[in-house]
Coordinates of C-alpha atoms and ligand atoms in Angstrom, one line a residue:
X1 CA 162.8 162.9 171.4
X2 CA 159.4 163.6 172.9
X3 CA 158.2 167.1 173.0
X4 CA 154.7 167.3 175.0
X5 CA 152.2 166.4 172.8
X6 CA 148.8 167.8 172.5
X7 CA 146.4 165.8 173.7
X8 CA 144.0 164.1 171.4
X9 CA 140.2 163.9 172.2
X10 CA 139.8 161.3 174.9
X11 CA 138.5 157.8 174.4
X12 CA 137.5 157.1 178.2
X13 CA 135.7 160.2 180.0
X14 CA 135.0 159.4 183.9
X15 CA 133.4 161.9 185.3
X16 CA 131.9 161.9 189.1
X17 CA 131.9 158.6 189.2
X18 CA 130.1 157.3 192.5
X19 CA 129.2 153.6 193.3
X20 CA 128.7 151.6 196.6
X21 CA 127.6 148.0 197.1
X22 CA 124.7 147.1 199.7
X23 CA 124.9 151.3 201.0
X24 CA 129.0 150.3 201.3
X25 CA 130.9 153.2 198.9
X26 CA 133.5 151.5 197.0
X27 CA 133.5 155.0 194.3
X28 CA 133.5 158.1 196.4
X29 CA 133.4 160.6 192.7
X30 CA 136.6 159.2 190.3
X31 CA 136.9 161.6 187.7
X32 CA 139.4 160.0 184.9
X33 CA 140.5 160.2 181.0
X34 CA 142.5 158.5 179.0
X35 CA 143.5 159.1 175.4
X36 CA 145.0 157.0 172.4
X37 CA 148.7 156.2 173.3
X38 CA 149.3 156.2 176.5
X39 CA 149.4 153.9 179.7
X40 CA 147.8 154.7 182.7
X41 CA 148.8 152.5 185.6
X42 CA 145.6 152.4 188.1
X43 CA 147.5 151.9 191.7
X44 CA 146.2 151.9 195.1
X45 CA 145.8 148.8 198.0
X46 CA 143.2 146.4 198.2
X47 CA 139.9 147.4 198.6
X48 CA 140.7 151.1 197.1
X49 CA 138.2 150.4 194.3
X50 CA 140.2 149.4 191.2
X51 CA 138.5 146.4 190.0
X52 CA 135.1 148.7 190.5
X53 CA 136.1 151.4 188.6
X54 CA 137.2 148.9 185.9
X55 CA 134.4 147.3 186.0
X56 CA 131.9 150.5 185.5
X57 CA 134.4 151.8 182.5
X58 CA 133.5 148.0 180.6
X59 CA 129.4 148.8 181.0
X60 CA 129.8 145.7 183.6
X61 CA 128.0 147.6 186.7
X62 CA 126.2 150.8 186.2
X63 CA 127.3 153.0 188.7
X64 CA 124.9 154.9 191.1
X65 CA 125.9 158.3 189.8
X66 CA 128.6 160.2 187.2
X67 CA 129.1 159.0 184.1
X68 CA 131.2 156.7 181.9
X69 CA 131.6 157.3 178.1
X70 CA 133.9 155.4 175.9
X71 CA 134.3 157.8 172.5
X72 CA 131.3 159.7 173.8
X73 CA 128.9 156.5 174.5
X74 CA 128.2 154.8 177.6
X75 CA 129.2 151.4 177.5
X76 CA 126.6 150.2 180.1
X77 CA 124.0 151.5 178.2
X78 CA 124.9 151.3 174.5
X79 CA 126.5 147.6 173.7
X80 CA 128.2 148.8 170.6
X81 CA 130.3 151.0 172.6
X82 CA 132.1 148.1 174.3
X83 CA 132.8 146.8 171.0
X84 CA 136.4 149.2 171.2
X85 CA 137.7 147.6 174.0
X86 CA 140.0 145.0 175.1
X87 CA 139.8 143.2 178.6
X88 CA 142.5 141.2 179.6
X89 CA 141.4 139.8 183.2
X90 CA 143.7 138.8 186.2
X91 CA 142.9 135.5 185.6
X92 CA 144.0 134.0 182.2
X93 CA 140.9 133.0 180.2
X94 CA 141.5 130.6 177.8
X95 CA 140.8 127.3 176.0
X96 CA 143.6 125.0 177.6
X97 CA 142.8 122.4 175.2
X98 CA 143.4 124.6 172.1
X99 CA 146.1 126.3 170.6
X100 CA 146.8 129.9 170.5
X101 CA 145.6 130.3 167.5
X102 CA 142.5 128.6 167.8
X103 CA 141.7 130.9 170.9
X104 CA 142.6 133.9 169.2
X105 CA 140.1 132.8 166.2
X106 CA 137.4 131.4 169.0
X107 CA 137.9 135.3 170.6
X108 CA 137.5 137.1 167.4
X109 CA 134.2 134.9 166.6
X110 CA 132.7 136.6 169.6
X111 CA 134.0 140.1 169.0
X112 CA 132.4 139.6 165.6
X113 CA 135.3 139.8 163.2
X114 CA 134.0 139.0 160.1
X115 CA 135.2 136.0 159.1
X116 CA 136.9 137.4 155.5
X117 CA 139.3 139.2 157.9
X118 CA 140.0 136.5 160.4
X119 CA 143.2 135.2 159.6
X120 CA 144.8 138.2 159.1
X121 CA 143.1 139.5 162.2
X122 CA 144.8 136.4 164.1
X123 CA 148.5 136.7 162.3
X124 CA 148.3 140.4 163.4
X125 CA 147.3 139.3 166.9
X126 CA 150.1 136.5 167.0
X127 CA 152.7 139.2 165.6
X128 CA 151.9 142.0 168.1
X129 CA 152.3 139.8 171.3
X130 CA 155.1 137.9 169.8
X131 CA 152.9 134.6 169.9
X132 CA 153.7 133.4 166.6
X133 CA 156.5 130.7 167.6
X134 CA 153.8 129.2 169.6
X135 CA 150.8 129.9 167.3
X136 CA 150.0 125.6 167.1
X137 CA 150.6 125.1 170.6
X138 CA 148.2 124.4 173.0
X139 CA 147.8 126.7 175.7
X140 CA 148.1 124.2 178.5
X141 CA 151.5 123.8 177.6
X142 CA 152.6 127.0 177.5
X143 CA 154.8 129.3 180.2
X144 CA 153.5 131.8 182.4
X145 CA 154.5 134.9 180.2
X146 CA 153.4 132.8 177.3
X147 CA 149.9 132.5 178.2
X148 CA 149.5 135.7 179.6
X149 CA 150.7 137.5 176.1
X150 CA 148.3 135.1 174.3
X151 CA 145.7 136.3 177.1
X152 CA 146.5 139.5 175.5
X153 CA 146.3 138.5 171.7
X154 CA 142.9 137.2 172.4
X155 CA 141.9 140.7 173.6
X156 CA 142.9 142.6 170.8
X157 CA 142.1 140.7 168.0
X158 CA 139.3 142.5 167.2
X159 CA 141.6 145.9 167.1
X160 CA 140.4 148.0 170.2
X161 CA 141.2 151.2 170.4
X162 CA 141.2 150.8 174.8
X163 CA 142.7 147.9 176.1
X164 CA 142.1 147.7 179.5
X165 CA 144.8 145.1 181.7
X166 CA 143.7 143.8 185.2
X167 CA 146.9 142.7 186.8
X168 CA 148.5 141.8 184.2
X169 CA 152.0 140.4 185.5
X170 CA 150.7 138.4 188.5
X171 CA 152.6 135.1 188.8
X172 CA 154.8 136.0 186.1
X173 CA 158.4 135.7 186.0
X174 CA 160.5 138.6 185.8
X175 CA 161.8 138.0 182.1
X176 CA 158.9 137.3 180.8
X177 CA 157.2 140.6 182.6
X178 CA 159.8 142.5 180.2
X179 CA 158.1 140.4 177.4
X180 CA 154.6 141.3 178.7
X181 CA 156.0 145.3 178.8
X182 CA 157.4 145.2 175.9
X183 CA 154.3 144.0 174.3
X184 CA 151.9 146.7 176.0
X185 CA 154.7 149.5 175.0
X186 CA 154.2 148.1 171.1
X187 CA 150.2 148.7 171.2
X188 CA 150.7 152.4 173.0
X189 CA 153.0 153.0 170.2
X190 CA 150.2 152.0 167.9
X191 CA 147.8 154.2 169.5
X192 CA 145.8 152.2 171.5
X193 CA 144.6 154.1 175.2
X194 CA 145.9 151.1 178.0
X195 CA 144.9 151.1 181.1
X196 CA 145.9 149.2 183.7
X197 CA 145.7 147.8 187.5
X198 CA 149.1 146.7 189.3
X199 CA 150.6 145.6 192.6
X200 CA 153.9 146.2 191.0
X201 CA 155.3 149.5 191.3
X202 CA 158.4 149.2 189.9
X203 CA 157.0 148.1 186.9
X204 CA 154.2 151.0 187.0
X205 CA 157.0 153.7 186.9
X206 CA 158.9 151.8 184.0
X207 CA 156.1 151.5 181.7
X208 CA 153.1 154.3 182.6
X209 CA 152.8 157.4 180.9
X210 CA 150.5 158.5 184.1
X211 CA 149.7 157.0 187.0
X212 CA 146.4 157.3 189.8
X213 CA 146.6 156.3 193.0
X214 CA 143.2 154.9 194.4
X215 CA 142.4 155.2 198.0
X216 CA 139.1 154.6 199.7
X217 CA 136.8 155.0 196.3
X218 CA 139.1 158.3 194.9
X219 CA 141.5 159.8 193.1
X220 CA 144.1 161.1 195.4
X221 CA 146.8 161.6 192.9
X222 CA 147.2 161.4 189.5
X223 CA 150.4 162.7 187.5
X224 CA 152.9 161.4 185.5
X225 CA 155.8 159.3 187.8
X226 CA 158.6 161.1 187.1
X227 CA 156.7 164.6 188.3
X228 CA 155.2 163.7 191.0
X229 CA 158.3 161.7 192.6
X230 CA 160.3 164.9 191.8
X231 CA 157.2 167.3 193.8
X232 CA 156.6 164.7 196.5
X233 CA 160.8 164.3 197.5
X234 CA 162.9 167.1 196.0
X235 CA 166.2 166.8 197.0
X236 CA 165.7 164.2 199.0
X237 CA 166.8 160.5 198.5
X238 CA 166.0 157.0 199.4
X239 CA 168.4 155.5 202.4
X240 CA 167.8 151.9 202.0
X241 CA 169.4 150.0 204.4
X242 CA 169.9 145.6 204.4
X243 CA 170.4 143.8 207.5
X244 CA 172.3 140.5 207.5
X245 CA 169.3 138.7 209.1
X246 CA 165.9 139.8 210.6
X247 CA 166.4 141.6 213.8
X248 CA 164.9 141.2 217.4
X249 CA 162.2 143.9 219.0
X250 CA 165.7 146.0 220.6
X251 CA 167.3 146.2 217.3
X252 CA 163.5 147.3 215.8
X253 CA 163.1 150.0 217.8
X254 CA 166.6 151.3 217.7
X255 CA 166.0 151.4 214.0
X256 CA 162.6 153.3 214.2
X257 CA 164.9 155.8 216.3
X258 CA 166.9 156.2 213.6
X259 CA 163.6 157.4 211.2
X260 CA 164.1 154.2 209.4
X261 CA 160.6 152.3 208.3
X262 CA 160.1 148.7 207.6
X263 CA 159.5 147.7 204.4
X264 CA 157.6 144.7 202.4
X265 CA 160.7 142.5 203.4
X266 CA 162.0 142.1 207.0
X267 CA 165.6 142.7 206.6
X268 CA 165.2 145.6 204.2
X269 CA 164.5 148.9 206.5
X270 CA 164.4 152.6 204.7
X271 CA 164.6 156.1 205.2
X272 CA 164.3 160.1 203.7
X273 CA 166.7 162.1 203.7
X274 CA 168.0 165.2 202.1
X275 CA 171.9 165.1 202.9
X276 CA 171.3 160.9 200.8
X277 CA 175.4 159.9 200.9
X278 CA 176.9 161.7 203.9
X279 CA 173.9 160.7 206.2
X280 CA 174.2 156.8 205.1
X281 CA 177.9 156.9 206.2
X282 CA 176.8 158.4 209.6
X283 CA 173.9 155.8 210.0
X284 CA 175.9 152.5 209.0
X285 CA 178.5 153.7 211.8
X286 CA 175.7 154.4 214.1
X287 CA 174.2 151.4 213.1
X288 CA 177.8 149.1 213.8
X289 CA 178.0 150.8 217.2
X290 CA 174.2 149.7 218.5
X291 CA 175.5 146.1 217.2
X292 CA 173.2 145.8 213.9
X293 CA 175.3 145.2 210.9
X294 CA 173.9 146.1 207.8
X295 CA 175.1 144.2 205.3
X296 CA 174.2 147.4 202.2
X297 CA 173.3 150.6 202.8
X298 CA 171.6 151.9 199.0
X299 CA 171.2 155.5 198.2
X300 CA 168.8 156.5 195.5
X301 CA 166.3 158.7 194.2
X302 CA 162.9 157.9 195.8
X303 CA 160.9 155.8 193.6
X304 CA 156.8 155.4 193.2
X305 CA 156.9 153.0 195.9
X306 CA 158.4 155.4 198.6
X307 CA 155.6 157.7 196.7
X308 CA 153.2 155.3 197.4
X309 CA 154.0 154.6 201.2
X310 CA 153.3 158.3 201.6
X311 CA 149.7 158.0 199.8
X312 CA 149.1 155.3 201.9
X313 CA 149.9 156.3 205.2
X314 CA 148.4 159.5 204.3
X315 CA 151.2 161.6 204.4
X316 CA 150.5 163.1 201.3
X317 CA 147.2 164.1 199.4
X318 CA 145.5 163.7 202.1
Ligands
ADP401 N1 130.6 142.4 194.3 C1 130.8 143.1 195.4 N2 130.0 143.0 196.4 C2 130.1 143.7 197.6 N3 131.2 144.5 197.8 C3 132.2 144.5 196.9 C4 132.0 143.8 195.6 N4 133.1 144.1 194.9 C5 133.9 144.9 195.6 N5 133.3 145.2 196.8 C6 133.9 146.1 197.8 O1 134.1 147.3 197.2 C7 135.4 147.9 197.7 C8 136.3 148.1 196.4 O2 136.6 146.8 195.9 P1 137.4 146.6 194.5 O3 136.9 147.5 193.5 O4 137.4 145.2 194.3 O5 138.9 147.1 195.0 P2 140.3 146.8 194.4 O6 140.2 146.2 193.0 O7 141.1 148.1 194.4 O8 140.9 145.8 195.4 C9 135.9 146.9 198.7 O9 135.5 147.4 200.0 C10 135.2 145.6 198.3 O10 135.1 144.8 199.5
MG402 MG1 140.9 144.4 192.2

């Protein structure tokens, strides 16, 4: 059951947000919040300005104009306001040599956890990424969602009320990106604010309560996935269609006659459309006839990556 709730006082407040390197704008004016317990998923392509915006709501650059505040301080200016927040970078940042728990106490040293706490600090940190199986291993020999949930205990040891995720299920597999969501779900729940960057759309609409898409230094859209798929499409669904192998410059073009748009993958092609079943039938037969044999034709409701596309290609938002 989840009735709307109201929102509580925000712990990040962007506001106007501007920042460009060497005259170059990578923040064009991001206005942002985020409260305790919920996930925002950051989206947008490379270059849009994630990692800068990221970077400014840590205190790590000062941006040219706006302002950050984390629970009313600004974190570039004031040390002690960082001291609420978890980063977890793309890359994973820890002692190979040592165990888990020996990174998760080497982490809590420098977040100044005073030492009487400590090992409960690092039991809870073991326990809320599900580390504890592999508390006396070392790192090094750990698995890919392994180390990137211990990446994550080290973050929070010192209890953060914003935890702030950069990419956090590159080059990991897809069960253990369940274990990595699962994990990030579990602190929401607690009432920690997470924010985080993501390739991975699919995996954005699962897990975020809200999502922004990023696009040349701003804010273009901003909603929660479920509302904003419904006010971008409609009634209309995804028409994906799979072709038995990748397809000559002819059978491309016949395709793009059809309104049907490539995709990430070669043999996967897709399309809008508000009549979903009944015009799949008509284009696989259409399809058969020109000689390209689709080997599935998938109807479903449009997802954040068709959402996405549009943003993108600037269909939508603009
Ligand atoms: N340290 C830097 N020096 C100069 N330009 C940078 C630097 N970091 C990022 N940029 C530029 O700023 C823009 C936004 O980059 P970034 O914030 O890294 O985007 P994203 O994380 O979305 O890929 C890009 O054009 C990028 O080339
Ligand atoms: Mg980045």
């Amino acid at each position: 059951m989840t009735s709307e709730p109201v929102s509580p006082d925000p712990i990040v407040v962007v506001t106007a947000v501007v920042h460009a390197y060497g005259g170059k704008p990578a923040l064009r004016g991001v206005d942002l919040r985020l409260h305790p317990g919920e996930i925002y998923a950051l989206l947008g392509p490379n270059g849009a300005g994630k990692t800068t915006l990221i970077r400014a709501i840590c205190g790590r650059i000062r941006p040219d104009g706006g302002t950050v505040l984390l629970k009313g301080r600004d974190p570039a200016r004031v040390p002690a306001a960082r001291a609420g927040l978890g980063l977890v970078p793309q890359e994973i940042a820890l002692y190979p040599n040592l165990t888990v728990a020996e990174n998760i106490e080497t982490f809590a040293a420098l977040a100044d956890v005073p030492r009487a706490g400590l090992a409960a600090a690092v039991r809870r940190a073991l326990e809320l990424t599900r580390t504890v199986d592999r508390a006396h291993v070392p790192v090094k020999h750990l698995s890919g969602g392994y180390k990137r949930r211990a990446n994550i205990a080290a973050a929070i040891v010192h209890e953060p009320s914003l935890l702030i995720l950069d990419e956090p299920t590159v080059g990991v597999d897809l069960d253990a990106r369940e274990a990595v969501d699962s994990v990030i779900r579990g602190l929401r729940d607690l009432g920690v604010a997470v924010l985080m960057t993501t390739h991975d759309l699919d995996q954005a609409g699962a897990l975020a309560d809200r999502v922004g898409f990023l696009r040349d230094g701003q804010l273009v859209l901003e909603g929660r996935p479920r509302a904003l798929i419904a006010e971008a499409f409609g009634e209309r669904m995804e028409i994906q269609v799979r072709l038995a192998e990748e397809i000559d410059a002819a059978g491309e073009s016949r395709l793009a006659a059809e309104g049907l748009e490539r995709t990430g993958r070669p043999t996967v092609w897709t399309r809008l459309d508000a009549d979903g079943y009944a015009a799949a039938g008509r284009l696989d037969k259409r399809l058969r006839q020109a000689g390209l044999t689709p080997r599935e034709i998938r109807v479903r409701e449009p997802s954040l990556a068709n959402l996405f596309t549009l943003v993108a290609d600037r269909k939508l938002a603009a």
